[in-house]
Coordinates of C-alpha atoms and ligand atoms in Angstrom, one line a residue:
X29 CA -34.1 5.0 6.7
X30 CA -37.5 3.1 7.1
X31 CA -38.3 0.7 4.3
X32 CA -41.4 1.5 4.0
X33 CA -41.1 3.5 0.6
X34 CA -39.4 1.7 -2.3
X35 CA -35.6 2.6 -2.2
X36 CA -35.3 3.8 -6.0
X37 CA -37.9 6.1 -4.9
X38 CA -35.9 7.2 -1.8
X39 CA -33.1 7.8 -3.8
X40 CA -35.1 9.8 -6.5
X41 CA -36.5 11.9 -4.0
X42 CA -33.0 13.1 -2.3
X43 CA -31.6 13.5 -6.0
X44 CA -34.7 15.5 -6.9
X45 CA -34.3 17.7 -3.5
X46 CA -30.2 18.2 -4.4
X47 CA -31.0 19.8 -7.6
X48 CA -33.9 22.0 -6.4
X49 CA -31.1 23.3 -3.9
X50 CA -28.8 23.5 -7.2
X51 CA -31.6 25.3 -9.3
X52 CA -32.7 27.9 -6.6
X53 CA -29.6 28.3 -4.6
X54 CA -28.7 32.3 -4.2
X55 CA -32.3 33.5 -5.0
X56 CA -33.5 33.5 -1.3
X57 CA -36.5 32.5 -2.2
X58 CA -39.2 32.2 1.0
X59 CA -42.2 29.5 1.4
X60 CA -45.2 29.9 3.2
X61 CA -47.9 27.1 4.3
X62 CA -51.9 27.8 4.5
X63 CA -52.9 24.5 6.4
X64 CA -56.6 23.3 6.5
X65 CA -58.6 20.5 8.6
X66 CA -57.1 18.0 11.0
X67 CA -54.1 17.3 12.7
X68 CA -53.1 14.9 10.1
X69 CA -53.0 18.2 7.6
X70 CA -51.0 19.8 9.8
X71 CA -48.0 17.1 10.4
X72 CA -48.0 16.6 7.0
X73 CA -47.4 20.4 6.8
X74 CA -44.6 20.0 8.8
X75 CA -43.1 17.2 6.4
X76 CA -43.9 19.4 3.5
X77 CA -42.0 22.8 5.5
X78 CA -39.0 20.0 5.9
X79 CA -39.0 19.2 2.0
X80 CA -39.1 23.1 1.3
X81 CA -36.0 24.0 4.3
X82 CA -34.1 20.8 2.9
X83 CA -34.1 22.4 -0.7
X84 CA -33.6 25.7 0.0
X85 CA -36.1 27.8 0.6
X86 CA -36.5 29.8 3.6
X87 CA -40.0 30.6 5.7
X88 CA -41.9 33.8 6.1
X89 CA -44.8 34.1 7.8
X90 CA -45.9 36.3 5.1
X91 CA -47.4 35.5 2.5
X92 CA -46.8 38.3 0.5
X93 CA -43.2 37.8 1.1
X94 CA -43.0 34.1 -0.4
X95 CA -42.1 32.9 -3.4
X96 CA -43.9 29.3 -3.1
X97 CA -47.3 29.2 -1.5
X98 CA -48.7 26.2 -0.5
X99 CA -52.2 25.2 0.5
X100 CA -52.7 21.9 2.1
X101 CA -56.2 21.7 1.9
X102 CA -59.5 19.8 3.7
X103 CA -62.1 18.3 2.2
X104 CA -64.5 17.2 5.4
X105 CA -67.3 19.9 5.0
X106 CA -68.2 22.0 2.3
X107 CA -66.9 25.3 4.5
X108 CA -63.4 24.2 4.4
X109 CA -63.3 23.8 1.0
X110 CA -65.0 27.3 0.0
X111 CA -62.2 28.5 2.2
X112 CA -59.7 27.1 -0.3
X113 CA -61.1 28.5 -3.2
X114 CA -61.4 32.4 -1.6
X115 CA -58.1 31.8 -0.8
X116 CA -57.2 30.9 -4.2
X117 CA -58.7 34.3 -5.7
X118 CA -56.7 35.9 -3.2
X119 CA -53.4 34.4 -4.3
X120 CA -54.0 35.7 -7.6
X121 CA -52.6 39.3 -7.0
X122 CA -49.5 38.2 -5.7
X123 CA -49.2 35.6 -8.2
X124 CA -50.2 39.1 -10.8
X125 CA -47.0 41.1 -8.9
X126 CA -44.2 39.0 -8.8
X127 CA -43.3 36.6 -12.2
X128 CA -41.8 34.0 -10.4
X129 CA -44.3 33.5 -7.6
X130 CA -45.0 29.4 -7.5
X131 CA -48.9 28.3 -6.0
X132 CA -48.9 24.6 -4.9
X133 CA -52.0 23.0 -3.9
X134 CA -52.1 19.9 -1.9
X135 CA -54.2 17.8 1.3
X136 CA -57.1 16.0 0.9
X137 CA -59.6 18.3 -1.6
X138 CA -56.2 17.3 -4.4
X139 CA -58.0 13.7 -3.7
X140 CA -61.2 14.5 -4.9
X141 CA -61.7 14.4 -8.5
X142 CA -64.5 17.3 -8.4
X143 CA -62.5 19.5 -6.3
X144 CA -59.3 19.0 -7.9
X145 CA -61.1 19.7 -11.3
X146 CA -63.0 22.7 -10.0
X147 CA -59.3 23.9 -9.0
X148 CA -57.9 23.3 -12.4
X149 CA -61.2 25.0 -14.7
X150 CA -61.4 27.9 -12.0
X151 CA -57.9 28.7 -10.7
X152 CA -55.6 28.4 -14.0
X153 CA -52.7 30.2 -11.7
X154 CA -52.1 27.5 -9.4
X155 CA -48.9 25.4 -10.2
X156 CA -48.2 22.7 -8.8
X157 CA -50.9 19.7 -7.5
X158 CA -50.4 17.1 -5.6
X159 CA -51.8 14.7 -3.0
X160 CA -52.1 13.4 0.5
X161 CA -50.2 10.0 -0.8
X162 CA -47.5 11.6 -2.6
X163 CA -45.8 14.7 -0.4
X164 CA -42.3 12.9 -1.6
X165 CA -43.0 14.2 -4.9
X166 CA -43.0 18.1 -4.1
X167 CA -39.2 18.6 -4.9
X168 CA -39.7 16.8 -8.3
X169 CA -42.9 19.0 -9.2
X170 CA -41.3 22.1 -8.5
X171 CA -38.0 21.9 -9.8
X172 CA -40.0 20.5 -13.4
X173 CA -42.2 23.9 -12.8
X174 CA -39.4 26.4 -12.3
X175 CA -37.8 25.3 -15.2
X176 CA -40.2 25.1 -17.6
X177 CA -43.1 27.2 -16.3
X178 CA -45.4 24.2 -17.1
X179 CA -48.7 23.2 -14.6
X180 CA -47.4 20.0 -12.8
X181 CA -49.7 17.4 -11.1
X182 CA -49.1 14.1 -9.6
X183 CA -51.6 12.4 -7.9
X184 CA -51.3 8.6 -6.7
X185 CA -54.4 6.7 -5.4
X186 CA -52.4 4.0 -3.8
X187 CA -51.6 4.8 0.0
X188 CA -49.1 1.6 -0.5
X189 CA -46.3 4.2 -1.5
X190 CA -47.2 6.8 1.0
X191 CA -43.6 7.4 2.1
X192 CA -43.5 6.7 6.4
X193 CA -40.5 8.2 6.7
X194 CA -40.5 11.3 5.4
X195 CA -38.6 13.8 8.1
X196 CA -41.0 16.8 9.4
X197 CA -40.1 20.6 10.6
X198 CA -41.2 20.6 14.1
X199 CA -43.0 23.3 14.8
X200 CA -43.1 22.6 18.6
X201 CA -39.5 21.9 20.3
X202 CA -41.7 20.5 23.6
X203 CA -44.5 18.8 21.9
X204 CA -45.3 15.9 18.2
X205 CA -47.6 14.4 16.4
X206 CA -46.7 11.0 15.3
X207 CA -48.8 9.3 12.3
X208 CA -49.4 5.6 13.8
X209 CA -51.3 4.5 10.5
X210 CA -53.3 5.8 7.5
X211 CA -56.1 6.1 6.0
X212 CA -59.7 4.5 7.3
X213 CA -61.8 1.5 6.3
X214 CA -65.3 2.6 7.9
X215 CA -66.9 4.4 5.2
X216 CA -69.3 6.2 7.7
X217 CA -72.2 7.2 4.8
X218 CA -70.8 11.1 5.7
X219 CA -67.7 11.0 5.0
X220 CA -64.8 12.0 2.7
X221 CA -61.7 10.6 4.2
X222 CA -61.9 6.7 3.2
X223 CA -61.8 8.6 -0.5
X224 CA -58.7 11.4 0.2
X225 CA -56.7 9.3 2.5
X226 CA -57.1 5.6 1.4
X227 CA -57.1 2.4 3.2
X228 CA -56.1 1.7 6.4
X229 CA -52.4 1.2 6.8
X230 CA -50.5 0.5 10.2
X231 CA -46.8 1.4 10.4
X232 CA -44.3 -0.6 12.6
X233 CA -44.6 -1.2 15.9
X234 CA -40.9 -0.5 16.1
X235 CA -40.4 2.4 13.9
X236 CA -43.1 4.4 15.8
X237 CA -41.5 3.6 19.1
X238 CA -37.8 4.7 17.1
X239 CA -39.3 7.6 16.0
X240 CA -41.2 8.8 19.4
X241 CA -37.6 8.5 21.2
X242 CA -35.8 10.4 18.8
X243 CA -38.2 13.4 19.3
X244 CA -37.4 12.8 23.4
X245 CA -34.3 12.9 22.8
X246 CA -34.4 16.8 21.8
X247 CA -36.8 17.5 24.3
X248 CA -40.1 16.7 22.9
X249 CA -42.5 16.0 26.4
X250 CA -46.2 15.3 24.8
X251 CA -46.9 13.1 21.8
X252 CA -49.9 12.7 19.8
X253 CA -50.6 9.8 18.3
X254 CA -52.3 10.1 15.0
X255 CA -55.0 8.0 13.4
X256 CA -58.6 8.1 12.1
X257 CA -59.2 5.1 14.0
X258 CA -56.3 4.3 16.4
X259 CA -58.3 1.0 17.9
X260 CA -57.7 -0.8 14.4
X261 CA -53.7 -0.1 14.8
X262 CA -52.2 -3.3 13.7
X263 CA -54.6 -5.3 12.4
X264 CA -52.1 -5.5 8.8
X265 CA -49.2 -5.9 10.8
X266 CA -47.8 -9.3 11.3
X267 CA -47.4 -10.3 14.1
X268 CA -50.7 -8.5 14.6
X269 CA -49.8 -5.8 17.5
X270 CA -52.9 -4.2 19.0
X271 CA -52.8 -0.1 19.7
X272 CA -52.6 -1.3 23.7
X273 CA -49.6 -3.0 22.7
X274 CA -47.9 0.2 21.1
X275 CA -49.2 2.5 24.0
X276 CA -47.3 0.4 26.6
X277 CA -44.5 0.4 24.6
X278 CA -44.5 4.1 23.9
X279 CA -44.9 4.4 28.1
X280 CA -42.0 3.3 28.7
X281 CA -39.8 5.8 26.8
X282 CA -38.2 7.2 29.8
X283 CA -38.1 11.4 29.7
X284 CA -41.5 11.2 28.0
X285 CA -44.5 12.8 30.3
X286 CA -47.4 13.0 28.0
X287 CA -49.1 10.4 25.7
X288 CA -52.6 11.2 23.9
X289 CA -54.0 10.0 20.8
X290 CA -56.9 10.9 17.8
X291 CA -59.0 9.2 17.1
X292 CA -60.7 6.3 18.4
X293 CA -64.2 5.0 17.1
X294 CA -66.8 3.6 19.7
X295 CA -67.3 0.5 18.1
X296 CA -64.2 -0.9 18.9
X297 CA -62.5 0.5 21.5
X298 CA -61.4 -2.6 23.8
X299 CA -61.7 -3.7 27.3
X300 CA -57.9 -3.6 27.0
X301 CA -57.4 -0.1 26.0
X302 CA -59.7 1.1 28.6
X303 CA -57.8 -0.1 31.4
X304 CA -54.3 1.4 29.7
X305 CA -56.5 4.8 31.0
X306 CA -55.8 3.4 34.8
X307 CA -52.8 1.6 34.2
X308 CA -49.9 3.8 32.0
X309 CA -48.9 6.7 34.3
X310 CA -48.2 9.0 30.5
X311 CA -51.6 8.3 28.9
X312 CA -53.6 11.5 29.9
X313 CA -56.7 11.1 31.6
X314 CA -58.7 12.2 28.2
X315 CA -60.7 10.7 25.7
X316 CA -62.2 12.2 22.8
X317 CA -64.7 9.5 21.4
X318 CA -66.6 10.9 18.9
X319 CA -70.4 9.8 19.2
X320 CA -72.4 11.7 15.6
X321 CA -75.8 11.4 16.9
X322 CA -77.3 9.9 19.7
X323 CA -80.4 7.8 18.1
X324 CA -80.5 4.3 16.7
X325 CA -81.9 5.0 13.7
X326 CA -79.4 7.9 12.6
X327 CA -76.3 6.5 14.0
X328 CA -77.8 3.3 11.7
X329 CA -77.8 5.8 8.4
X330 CA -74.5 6.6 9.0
X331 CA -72.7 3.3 8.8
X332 CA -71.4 3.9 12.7
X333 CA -71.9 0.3 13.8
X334 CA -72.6 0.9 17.0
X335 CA -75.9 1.9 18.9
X336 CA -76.6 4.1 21.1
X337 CA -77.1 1.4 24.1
X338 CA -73.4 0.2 23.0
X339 CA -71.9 3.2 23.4
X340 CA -73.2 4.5 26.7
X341 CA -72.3 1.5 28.3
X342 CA -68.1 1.7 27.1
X343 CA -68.4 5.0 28.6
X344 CA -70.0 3.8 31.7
X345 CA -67.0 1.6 31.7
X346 CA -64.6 4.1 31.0
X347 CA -66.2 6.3 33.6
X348 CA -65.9 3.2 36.1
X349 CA -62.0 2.0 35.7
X350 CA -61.0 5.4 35.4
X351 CA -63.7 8.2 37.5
X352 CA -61.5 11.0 36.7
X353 CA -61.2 10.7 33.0
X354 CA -62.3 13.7 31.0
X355 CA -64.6 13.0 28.2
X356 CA -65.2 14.8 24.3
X357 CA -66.5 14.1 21.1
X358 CA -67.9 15.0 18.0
X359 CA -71.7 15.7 17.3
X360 CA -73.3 16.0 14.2
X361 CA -76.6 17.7 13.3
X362 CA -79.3 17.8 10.4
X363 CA -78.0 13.9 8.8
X364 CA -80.3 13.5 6.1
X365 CA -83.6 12.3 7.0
X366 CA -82.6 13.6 10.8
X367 CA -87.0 13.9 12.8
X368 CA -86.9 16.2 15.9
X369 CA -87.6 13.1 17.7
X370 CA -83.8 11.4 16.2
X371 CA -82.6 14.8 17.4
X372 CA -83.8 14.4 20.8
X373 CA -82.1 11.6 21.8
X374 CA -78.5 13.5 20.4
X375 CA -79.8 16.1 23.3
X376 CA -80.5 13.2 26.2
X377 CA -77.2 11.6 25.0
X378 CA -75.3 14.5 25.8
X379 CA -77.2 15.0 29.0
X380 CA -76.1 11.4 29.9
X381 CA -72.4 11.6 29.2
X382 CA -71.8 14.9 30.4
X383 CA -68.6 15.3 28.2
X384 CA -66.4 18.0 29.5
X385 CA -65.7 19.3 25.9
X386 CA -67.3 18.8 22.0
X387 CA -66.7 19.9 18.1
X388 CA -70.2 20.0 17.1
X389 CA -71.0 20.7 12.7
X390 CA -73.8 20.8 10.9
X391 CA -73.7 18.1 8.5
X392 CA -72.5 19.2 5.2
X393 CA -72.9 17.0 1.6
X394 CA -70.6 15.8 0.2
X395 CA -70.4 14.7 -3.4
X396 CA -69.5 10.5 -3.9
X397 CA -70.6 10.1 -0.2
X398 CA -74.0 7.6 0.3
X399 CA -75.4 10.4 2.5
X400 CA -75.0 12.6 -0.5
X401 CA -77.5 10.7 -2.6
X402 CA -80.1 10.8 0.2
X403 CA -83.6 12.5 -0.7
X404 CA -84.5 13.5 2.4
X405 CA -82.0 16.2 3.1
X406 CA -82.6 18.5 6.1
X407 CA -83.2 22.3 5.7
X408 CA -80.9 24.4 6.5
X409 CA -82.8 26.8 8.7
X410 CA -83.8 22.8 10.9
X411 CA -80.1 22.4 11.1
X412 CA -79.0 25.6 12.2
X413 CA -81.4 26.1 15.1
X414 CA -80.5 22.4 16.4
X415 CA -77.1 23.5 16.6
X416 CA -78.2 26.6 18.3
X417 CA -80.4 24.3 20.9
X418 CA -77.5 21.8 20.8
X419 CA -74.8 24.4 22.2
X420 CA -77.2 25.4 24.5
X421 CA -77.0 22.0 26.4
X422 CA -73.6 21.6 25.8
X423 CA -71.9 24.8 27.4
X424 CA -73.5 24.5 30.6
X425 CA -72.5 20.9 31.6
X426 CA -68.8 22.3 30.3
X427 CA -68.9 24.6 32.3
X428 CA -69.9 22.9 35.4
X429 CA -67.1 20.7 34.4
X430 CA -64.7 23.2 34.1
X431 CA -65.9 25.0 37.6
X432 CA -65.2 21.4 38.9
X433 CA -61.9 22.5 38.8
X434 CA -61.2 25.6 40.6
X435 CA -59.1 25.3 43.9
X436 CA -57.3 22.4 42.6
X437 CA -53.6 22.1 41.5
X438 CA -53.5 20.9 38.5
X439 CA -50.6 20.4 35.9
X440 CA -50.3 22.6 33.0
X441 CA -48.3 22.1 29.8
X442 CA -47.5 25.7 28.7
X443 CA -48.1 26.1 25.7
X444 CA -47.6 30.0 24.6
X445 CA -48.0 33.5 25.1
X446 CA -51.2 34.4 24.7
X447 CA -52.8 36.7 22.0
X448 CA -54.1 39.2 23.9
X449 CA -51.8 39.6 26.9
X450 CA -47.8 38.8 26.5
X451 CA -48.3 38.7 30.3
X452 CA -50.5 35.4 30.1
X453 CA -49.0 31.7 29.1
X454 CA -51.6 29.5 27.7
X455 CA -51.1 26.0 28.3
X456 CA -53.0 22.4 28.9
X457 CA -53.9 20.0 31.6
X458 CA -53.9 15.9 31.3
X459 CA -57.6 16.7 30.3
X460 CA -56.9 18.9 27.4
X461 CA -58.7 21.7 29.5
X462 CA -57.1 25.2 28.5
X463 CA -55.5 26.9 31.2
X464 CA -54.6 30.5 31.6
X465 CA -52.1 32.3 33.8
X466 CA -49.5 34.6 34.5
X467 CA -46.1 33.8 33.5
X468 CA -43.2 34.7 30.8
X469 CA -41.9 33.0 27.7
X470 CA -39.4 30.8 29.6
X471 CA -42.2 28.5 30.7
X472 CA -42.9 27.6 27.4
X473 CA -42.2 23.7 27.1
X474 CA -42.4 22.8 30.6
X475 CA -45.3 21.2 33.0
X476 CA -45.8 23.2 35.4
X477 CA -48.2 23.3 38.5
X478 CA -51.4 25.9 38.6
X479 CA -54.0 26.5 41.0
X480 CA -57.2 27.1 39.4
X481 CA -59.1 30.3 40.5
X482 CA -61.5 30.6 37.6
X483 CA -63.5 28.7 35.1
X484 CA -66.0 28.9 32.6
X485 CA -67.4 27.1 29.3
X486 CA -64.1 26.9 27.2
X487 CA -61.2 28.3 29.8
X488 CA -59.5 27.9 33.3
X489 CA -57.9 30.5 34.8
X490 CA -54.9 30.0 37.5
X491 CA -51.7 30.8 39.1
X492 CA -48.3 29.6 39.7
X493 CA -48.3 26.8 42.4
X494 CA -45.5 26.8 45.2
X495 CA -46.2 24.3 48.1
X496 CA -45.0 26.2 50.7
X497 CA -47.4 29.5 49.2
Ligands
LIG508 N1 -61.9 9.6 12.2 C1 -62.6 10.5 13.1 C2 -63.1 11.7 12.5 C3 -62.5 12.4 11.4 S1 -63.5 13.8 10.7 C4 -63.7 9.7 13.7 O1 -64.3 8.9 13.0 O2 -64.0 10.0 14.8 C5 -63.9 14.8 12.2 C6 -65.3 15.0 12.3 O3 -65.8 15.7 11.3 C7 -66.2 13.7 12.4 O4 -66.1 13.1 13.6 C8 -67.5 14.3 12.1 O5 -68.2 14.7 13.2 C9 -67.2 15.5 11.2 N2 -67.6 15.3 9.8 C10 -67.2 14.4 8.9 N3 -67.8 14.4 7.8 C11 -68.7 15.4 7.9 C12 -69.7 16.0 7.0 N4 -69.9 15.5 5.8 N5 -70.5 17.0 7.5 C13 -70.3 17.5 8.8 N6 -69.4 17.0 9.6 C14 -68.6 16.0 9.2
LIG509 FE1 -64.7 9.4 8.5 FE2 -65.9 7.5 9.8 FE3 -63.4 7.1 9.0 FE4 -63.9 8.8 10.9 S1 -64.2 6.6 11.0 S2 -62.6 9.1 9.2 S3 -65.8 9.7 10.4 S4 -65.2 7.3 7.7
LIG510 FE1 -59.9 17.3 6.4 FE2 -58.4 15.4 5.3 FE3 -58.3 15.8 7.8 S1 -60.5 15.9 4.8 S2 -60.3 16.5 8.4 S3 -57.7 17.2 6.3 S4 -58.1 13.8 6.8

């Protein structure tokens, strides 16, 4: 056990998870988990379905089969949340049909005073609260619920308790995501997740590298390494450890294939990090480097601390020590006070970089954010048809990227069946690029090679590769 989290606390929280098991045990009761947002939202789903197995319950995929719903919601743009809260109003039939039916809400919106209060005035049926800091305290809120039927909510500001070892359901026996640190310092004007998720907070250089051979040990191939802004990794830690440091520890965990991260900010991703791309053999050749906007004067509004200038040349550099590298970011369109002109150069940046894939939003206020307070907000008719003309220079150079690819063998993690044809495997190349092609179940989990035969904007499409074929 890590000793990151107080131990009284530790102990607390197995005594609190024995007697949930005590209180429920022989009702059969079932969870369910509605996760929102980033991949951060979902691992900690996976440490909340853990707490849940661990005292008891069992998991449907049904909602209207469970007994304990819980949301773990996202706070980043104004559309996740109003998902939340139609979700909410849907919960309230089931919650209307069966007494005992428990509604926790949790994630990032919990973190938000407004939200959080908008939950309590407008959804009186919901539970259980709590937050992004304090998952460890879901067996105590529950078990207080179910026995007195009261509304229980526990929300801690300070990310210094955040417990670093809780254990986490893995949803994927081939493939983890592994929290490197917490939290984010930058305060970009936009943004919520300084406020929901805290300060920056590194964990061990050691307990990472502990953790990321346990999951190879049962099988895991392909890690993730989580992080708002991965490049800052360390800089609490003493000895101070850059994220180059943990990287070429983490490559040489022998039986592991795959290493990738999220998310690293321009401004100071290092000369040192950029060569790991040539030099460790697991790092895939991808990088998703989110740029916003792609003029001075916006990328100035939004606290980024980099210019433009600055960040064509790092990926000029990337581009040089590694040619093959794949390249994606995020955009962001209509920033208050955003001229056709500032939009321009967003288009001509794109031109330049030629990323082979992007997550593109229109930018969405957000209440105790500087941006918020801004006068000049754009219209919302402006913002949507930049996005339009946006997508419309985006999906071509994808594509060509993608084409790029046809005839070559290229090596897929599959991933799973897909949707529409139990025929298909879906899987992923080094460069994150989604691959399609024939194949059954039992491929699931491994890396396998594929010709490519087809391409377009978002999808490759291949075959089974046999050297001697
Ligand atoms: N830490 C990561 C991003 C986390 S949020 C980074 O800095 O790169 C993921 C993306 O959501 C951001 O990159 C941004 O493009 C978008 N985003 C954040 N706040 C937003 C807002 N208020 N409106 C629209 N998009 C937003
Ligand atoms: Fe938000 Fe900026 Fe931090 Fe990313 S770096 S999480 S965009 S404040
Ligand atoms: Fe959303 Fe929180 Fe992630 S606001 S994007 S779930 S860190």
């Amino acid at each position: 056990m890590e000793k990151e989290i107080k131990e009284e606390t530790h102990d607390e929280y197995f005594s609190y998870i024995t007697a949930l098991q005590q209180e429920i045990k022989d009702q059969n009761y079932k969870y369910h988990i509605m996760t929102y947002g980033c991949q951060m939202n979902e691992h900690d789903s996976e440490k909340i379905a853990w707490i849940c197995e661990e005292s008891g319950y069992y998991p449907t995929e049904n909602p209207e089969d469970a007994d304990l719903v819980l949301l773990n919601t996202c706070s980043i743009r104004h559309s996740a949340e109003d998902k939340v809260y139609g979700k909410l109003g849907e919960l309230k039939n089931l919650k209307r049909k069966k007494h005992d039916f428990k509604l926790a809400v949790c994630g990032c919106m919990m973190q938000r005073k407004e939200s959080r209060q908008f939950v309590l005035d407008k959804f009186p049926h919901v539970d259980i609260i709590f937050g992004t800091n304090n998952i460890y305290k879901l067996p105590e809120l529950l078990l207080k619920n179910l026995k007195t039927n009261d509304k229980e909510m526990d929300i801690i500001h300070s990310y210094e308790n955040t417990d670093n070892s809780l254990v986490a359901k893995r949803i994927y026996h081939y493939k983890a995501f592994v929290n490197i640190m917490y939290g984010c310092n930058n305060f970009c004007t936009y943004c919520v997740v300084p406020y929901t998720r805290g300060r920056e907070n590194s964990r061990k250089l050691e307990d990472i590298v502990q953790e990321v051979k346990n999951l190879v040990a049962n099988g895991v191939v392909e890690i993730t390494l989580l992080g708002q802004n991965v490049n800052s990794y360390g800089k609490n830690l003493n000895p101070r450890v850059t994220f180059t440091d943990l990287l070429r520890e983490i490559n040489k965990i022998e039986g592991l294939e795959r290493i990738r991260f999220m998310t690293s900010h321009p401004k100071d991703i290092s000369e040192e990090l950029i060569y790991a791309f040539r030099d460790l053999d697991k790092l895939c050749n991808f990088l998703h480097l989110p740029v916003q906007a792609g003029s001075n004067d916006v990328l100035n509004k939004m606290n980024r601390k980099y210019t433009r200038e600055d960040y064509l040349k790092k990926i000029k550099r990337v581009k040089e020590i590694n040619p093959n590298i794949a390249l994606s970011t995020d955009l962001m369109v209509g920033f208050p006070g955003e001229t056709e002109e500032n939009f321009q150069d967003t288009l001509d940046l794109v031109k330049e970089v030629e990323y082979d894939n992007s997550f593109t939003f229109l930018y969405s206020k957000r209440e105790g954010t500087i941006a918020a307070r801004s006068e000049n907000q754009v219209e919302d008719d402006v913002k949507h048809e930049r996005f339009e003309r946006l997508l419309k220079v985006l999906y071509p150079i994808q594509r060509k990227k993608n084409e790029a690819f046809i005839g070559r063998v290229v090596n897929v993690l599959a991933e799973q069946v897909s949707k529409n044809n139990d025929q298909v495997i879906s899987g992923r190349t080094e460069e994150f690029k989604l691959v399609n092609f024939p194949g059954t179940k039992e491929d699931i989990g491994k890396i396998i090679p594929i010709k490519i035969r087809d391409a377009n904007s978002f999808v490759l499409t291949g075959d089974k590769y046999h050297e001697k074929s």
